[in-house]
mmCIF file of C-alpha atoms and ligand atoms in Angstrom:
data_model
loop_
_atom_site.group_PDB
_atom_site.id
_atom_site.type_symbol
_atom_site.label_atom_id
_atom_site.label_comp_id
_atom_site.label_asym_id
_atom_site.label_seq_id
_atom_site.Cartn_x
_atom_site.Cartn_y
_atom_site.Cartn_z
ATOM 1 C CA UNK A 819 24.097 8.103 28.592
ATOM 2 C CA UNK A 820 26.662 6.983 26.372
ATOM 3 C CA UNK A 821 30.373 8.010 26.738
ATOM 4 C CA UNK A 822 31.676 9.700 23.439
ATOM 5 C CA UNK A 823 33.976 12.095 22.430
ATOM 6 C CA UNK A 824 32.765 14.825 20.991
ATOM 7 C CA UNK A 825 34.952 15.130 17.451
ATOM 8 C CA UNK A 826 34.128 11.756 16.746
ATOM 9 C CA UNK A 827 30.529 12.260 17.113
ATOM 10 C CA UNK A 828 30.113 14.957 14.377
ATOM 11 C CA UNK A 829 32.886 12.757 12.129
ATOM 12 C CA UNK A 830 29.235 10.138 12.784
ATOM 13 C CA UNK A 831 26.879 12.740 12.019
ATOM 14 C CA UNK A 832 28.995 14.006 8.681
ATOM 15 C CA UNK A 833 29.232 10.029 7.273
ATOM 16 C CA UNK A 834 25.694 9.805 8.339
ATOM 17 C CA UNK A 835 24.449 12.836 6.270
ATOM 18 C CA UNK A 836 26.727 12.331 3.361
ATOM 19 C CA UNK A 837 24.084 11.706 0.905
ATOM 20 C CA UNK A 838 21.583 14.070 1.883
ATOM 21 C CA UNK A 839 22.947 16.662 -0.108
ATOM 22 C CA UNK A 840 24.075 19.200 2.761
ATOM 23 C CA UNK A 841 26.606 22.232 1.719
ATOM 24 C CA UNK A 842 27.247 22.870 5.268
ATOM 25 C CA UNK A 843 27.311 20.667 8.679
ATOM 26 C CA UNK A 844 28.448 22.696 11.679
ATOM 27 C CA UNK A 845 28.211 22.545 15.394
ATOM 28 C CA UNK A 846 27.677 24.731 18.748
ATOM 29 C CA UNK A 847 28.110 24.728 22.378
ATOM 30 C CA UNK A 848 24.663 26.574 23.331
ATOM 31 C CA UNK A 849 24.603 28.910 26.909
ATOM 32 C CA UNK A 850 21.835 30.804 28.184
ATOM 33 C CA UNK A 851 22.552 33.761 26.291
ATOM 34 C CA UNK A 852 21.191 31.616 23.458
ATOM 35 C CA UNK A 853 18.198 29.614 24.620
ATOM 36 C CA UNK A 854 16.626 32.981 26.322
ATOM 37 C CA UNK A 855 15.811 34.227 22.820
ATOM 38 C CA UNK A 856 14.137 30.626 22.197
ATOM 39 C CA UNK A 857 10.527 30.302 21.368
ATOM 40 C CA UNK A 858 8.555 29.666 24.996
ATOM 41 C CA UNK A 859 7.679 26.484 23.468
ATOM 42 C CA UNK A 860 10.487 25.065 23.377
ATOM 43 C CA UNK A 861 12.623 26.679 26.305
ATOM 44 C CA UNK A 862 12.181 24.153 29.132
ATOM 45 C CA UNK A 863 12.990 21.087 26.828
ATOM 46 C CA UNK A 864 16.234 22.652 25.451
ATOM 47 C CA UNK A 865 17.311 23.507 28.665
ATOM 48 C CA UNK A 866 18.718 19.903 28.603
ATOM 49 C CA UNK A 867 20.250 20.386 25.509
ATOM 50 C CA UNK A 868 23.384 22.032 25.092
ATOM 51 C CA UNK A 869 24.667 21.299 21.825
ATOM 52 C CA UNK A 870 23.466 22.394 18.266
ATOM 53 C CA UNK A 871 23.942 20.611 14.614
ATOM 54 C CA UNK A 872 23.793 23.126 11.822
ATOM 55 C CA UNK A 873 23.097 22.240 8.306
ATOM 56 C CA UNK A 874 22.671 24.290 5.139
ATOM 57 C CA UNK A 875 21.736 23.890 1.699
ATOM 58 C CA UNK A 876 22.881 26.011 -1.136
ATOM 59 C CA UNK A 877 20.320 27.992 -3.006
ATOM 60 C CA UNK A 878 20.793 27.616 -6.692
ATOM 61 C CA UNK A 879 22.225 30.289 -8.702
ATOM 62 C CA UNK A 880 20.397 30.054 -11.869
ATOM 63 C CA UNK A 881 16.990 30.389 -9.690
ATOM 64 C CA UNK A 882 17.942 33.017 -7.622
ATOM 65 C CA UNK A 883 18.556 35.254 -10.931
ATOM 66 C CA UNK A 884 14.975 35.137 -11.969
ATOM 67 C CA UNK A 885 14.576 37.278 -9.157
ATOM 68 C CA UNK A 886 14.834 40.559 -10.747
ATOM 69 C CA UNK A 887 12.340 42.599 -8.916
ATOM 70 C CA UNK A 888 10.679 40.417 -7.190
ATOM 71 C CA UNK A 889 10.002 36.941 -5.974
ATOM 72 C CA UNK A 890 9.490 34.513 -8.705
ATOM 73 C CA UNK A 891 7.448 31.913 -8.450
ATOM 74 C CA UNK A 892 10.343 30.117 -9.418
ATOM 75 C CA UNK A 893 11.922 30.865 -6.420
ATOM 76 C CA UNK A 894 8.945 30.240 -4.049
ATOM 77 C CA UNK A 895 9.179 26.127 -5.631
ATOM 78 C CA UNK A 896 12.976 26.186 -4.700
ATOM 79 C CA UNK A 897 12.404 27.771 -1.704
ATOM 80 C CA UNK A 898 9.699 25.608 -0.991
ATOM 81 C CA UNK A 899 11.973 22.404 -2.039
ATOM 82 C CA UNK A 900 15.167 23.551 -0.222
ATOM 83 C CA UNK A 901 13.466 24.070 3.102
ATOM 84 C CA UNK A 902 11.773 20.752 2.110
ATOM 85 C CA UNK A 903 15.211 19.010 2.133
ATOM 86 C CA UNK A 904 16.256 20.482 5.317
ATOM 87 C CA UNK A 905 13.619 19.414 7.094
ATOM 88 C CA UNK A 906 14.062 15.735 6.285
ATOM 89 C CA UNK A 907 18.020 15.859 6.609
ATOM 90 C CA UNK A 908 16.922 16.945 10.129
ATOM 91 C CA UNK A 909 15.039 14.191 10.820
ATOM 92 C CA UNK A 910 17.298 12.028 9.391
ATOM 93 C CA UNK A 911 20.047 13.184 11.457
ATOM 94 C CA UNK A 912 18.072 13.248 14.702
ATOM 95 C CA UNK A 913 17.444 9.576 13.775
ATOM 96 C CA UNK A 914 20.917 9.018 14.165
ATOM 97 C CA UNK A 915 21.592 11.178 17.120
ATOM 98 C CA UNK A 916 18.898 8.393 18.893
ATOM 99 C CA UNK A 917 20.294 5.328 17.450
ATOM 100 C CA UNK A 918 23.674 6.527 19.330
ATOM 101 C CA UNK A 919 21.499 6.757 22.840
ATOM 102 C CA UNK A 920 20.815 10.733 22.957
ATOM 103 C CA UNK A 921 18.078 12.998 22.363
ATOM 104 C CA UNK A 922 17.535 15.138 19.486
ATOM 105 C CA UNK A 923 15.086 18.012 18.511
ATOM 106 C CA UNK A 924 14.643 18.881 14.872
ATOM 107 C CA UNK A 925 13.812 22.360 14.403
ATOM 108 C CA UNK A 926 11.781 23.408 11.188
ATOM 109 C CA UNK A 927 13.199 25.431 8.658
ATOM 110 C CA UNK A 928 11.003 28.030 7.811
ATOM 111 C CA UNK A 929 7.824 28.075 10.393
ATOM 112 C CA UNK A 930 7.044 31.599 11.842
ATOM 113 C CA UNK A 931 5.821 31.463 15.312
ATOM 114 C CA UNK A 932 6.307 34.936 16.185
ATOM 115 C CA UNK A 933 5.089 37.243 13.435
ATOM 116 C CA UNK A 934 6.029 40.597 14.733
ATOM 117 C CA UNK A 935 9.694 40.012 14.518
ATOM 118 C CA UNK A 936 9.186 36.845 11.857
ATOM 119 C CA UNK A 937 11.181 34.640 13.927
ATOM 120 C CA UNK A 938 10.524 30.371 14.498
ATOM 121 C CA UNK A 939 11.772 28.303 17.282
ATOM 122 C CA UNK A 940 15.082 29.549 17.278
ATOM 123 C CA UNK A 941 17.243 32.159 14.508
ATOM 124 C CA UNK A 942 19.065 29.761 12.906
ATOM 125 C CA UNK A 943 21.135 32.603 11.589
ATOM 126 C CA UNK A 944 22.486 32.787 15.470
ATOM 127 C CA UNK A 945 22.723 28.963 15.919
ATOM 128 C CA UNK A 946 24.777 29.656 12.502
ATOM 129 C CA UNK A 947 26.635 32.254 14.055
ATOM 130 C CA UNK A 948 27.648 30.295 16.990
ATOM 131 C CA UNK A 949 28.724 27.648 14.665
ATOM 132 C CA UNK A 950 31.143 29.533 12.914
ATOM 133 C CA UNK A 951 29.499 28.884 10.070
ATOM 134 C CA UNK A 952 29.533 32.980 8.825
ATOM 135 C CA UNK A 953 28.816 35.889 10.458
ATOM 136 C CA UNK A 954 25.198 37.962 10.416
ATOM 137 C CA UNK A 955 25.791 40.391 7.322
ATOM 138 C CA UNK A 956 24.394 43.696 6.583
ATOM 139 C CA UNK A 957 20.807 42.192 4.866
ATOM 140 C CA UNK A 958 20.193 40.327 8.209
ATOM 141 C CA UNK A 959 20.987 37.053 7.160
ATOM 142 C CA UNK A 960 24.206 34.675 7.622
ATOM 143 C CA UNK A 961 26.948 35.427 5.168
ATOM 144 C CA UNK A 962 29.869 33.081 5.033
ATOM 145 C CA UNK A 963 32.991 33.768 2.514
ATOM 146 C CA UNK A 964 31.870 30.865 0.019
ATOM 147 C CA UNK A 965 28.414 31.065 -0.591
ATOM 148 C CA UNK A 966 27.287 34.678 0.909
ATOM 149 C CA UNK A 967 23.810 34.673 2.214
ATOM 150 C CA UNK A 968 22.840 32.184 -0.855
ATOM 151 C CA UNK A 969 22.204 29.036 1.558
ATOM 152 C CA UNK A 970 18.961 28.310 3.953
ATOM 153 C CA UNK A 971 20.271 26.551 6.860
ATOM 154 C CA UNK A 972 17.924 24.354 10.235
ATOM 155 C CA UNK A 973 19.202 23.320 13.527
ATOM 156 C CA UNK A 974 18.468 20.293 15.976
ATOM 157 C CA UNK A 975 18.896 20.502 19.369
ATOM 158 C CA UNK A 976 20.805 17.629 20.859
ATOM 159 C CA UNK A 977 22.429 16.167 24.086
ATOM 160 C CA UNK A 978 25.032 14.248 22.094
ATOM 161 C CA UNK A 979 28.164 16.108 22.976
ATOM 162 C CA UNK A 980 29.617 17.995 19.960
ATOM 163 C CA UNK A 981 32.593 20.799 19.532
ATOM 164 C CA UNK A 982 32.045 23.795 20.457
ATOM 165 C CA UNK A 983 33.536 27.329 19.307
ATOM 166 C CA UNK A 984 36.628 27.938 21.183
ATOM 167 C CA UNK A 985 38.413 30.390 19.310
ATOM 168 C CA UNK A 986 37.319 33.713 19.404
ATOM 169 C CA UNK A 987 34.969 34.858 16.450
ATOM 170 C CA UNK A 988 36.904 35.562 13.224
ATOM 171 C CA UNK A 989 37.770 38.857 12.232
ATOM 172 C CA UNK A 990 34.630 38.672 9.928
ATOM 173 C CA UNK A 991 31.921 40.689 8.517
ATOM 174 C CA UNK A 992 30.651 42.353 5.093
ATOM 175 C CA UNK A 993 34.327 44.853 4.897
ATOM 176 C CA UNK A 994 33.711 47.041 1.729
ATOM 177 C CA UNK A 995 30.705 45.429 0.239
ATOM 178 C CA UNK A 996 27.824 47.328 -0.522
ATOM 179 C CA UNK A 997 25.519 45.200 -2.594
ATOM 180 C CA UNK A 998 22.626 44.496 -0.918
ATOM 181 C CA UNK A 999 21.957 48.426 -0.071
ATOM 182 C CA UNK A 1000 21.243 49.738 -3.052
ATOM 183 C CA UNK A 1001 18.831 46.805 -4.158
ATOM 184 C CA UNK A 1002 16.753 46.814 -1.350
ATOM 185 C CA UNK A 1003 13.216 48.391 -2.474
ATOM 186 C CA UNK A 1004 12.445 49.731 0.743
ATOM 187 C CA UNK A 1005 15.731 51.098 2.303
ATOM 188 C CA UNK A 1006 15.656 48.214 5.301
ATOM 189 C CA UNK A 1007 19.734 47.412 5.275
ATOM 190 C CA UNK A 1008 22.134 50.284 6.242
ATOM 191 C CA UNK A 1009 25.418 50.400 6.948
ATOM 192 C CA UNK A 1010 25.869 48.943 10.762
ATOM 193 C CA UNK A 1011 24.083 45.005 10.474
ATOM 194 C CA UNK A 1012 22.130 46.259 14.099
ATOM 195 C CA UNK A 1013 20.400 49.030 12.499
ATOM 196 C CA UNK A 1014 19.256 46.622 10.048
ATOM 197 C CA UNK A 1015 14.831 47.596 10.213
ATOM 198 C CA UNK A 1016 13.057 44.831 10.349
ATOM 199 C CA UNK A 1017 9.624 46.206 10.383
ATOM 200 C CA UNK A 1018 10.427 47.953 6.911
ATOM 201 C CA UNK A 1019 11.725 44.480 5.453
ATOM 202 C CA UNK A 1020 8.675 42.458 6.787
ATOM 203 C CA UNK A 1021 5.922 44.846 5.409
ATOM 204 C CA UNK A 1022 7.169 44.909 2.049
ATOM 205 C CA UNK A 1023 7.694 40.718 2.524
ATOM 206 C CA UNK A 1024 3.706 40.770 2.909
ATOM 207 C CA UNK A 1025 3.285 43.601 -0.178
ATOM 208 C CA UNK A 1026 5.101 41.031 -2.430
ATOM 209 C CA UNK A 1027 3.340 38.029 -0.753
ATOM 210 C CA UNK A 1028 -0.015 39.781 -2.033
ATOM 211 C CA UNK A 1029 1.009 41.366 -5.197
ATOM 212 C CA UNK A 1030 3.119 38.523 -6.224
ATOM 213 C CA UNK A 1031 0.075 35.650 -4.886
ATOM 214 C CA UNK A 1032 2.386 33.804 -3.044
ATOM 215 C CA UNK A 1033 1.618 32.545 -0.240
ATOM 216 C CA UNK A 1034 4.828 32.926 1.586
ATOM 217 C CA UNK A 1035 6.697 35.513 2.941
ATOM 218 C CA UNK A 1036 9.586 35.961 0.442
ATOM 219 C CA UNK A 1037 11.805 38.369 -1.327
ATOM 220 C CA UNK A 1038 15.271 36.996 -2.546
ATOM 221 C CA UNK A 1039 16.267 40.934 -3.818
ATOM 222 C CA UNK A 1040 19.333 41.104 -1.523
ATOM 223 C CA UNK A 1041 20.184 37.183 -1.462
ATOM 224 C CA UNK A 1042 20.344 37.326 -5.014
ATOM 225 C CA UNK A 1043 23.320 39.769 -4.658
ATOM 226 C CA UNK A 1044 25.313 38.101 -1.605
ATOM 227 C CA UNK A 1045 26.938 35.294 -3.400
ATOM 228 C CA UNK A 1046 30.230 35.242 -1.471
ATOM 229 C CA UNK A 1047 33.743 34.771 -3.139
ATOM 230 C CA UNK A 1048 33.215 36.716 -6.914
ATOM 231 C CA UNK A 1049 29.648 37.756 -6.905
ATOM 232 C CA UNK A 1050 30.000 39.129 -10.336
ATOM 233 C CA UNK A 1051 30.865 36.040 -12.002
ATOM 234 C CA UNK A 1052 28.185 34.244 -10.324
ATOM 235 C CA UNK A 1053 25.602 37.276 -11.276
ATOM 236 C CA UNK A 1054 26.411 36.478 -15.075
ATOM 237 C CA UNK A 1055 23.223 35.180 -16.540
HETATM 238 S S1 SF4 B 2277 25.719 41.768 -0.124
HETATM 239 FE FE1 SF4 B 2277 27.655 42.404 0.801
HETATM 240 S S2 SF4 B 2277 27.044 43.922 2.365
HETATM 241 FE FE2 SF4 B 2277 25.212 42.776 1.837
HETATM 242 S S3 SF4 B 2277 25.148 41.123 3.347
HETATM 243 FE FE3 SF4 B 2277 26.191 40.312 1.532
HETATM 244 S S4 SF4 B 2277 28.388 40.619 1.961
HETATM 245 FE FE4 SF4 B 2277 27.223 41.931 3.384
HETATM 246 S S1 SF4 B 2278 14.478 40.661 1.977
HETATM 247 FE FE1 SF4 B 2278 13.897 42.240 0.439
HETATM 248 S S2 SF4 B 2278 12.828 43.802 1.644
HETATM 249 FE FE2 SF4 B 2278 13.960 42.545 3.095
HETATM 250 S S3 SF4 B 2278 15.941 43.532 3.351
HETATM 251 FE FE3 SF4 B 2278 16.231 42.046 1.705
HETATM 252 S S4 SF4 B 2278 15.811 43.213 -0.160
HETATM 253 FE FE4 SF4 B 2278 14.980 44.426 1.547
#
């Protein structure tokens, strides 16, 4: 394998993603505590590798406020589109990650392989967390300070050696907001992030899937409200 250092590798990564229209590139050092929550499928192969890429995409405003009670179709396109672009700027990246002599694993964006607790290969809300991209707010989903939950983020697995966390976790989290409680329809998010219920946010995912005839499993009620720094400007329509 290749000697490299590891800040210059993501500097590579960033130049070599610059035009595929990322909001956020981040990386993690992975330890067991991560992979053992892994899908099965892919345990075994990522046992060899250690370090995570990161990358979101911002959802956009003006679609996310069509969503007034419910998913918009609307919303399912950009959904569809966003995850779309993920995917590709994964396999884009992973492209590079092998022209530099290492291994990579793109990871889907949105594919459900467990549909109990709706998870896919991996959370990337965790591989976010690790990242230090944001931290896992009350509505279940990564928050960071700019964009709130408002972003859709994929990982890839990789050998190429990339920074790590070092510094302990920043003294984040949701503080006084309250948004996302009151708009929930089914009373899923409560106070404490961990008591976040799961089963009450999936069933009414699959009530909206029917009555809305989508064919996904999609909401968008409390994204639409997490919008990070000055939510109420950006809820203006
Ligand atoms: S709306 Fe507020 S409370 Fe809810 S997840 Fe976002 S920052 Fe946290
Ligand atoms: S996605 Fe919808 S149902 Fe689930 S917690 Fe958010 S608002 Fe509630």
């Amino acid at each position: 394998m290749p000697a490299t250092k590891a800040a210059d590798n993501i500097e590579k990564i960033k130049l070599g993603a610059r035009h595929l229209g990322l909001d956020i590139v981040s990386t993690a050092r992975l330890g067991g505590d991560h992979r053992k929550e892994f899908h099965p499928s892919i345990r075994e192969i990522s046992a060899s590798l250690e370090y995570a890429v990161v990358i979101g995409i911002r959802l956009s405003q003006p679609v996310l406020l069509t969503v007034e009670t419910a998913p918009t179709w609307t919303y399912y396109y950009h959904y569809r589109n966003v995850n779309f672009a993920l995917d590709q700027a994964a396999l884009r990246i992973s492209g590079f990650v092998q022209k530099m002599g290492f291994r990579a694993l793109p990871l889907p964006a949105s594919q459900i392989l467990d549909w109990d607790r709706l998870r896919g290969h991996l959370s990337h809300r965790e591989m976010g967390e690790a990242a230090g991209i944001g931290w896992r707010g009350r509505n279940n989903l990564l928050v960071t300070e700019e964009f709130g939950s408002q972003v859709r983020y994929t990982t890839i697995l990789t050998d190429l050696p990339l920074p790590g966390r070092e510094d302990p976790p920043e003294p984040w989290g949701c503080g006084d907001c309250r948004r996302c409680l009151s708009v929930c329809p089914v009373s899923a998010i409560h106070e404490d992030p961990a008591d976040f219920e799961l089963d009450k946010c999936a069933a009414q995912l699959r009530r909206f899937a029917k009555s809305e005839k989508l064919n996904t499993l999609i909401c968008g009620l409390c994204l639409r409200v997490c919008g990070g720094k000055d939510p109420g400007e950006k809820l203006k329509g």
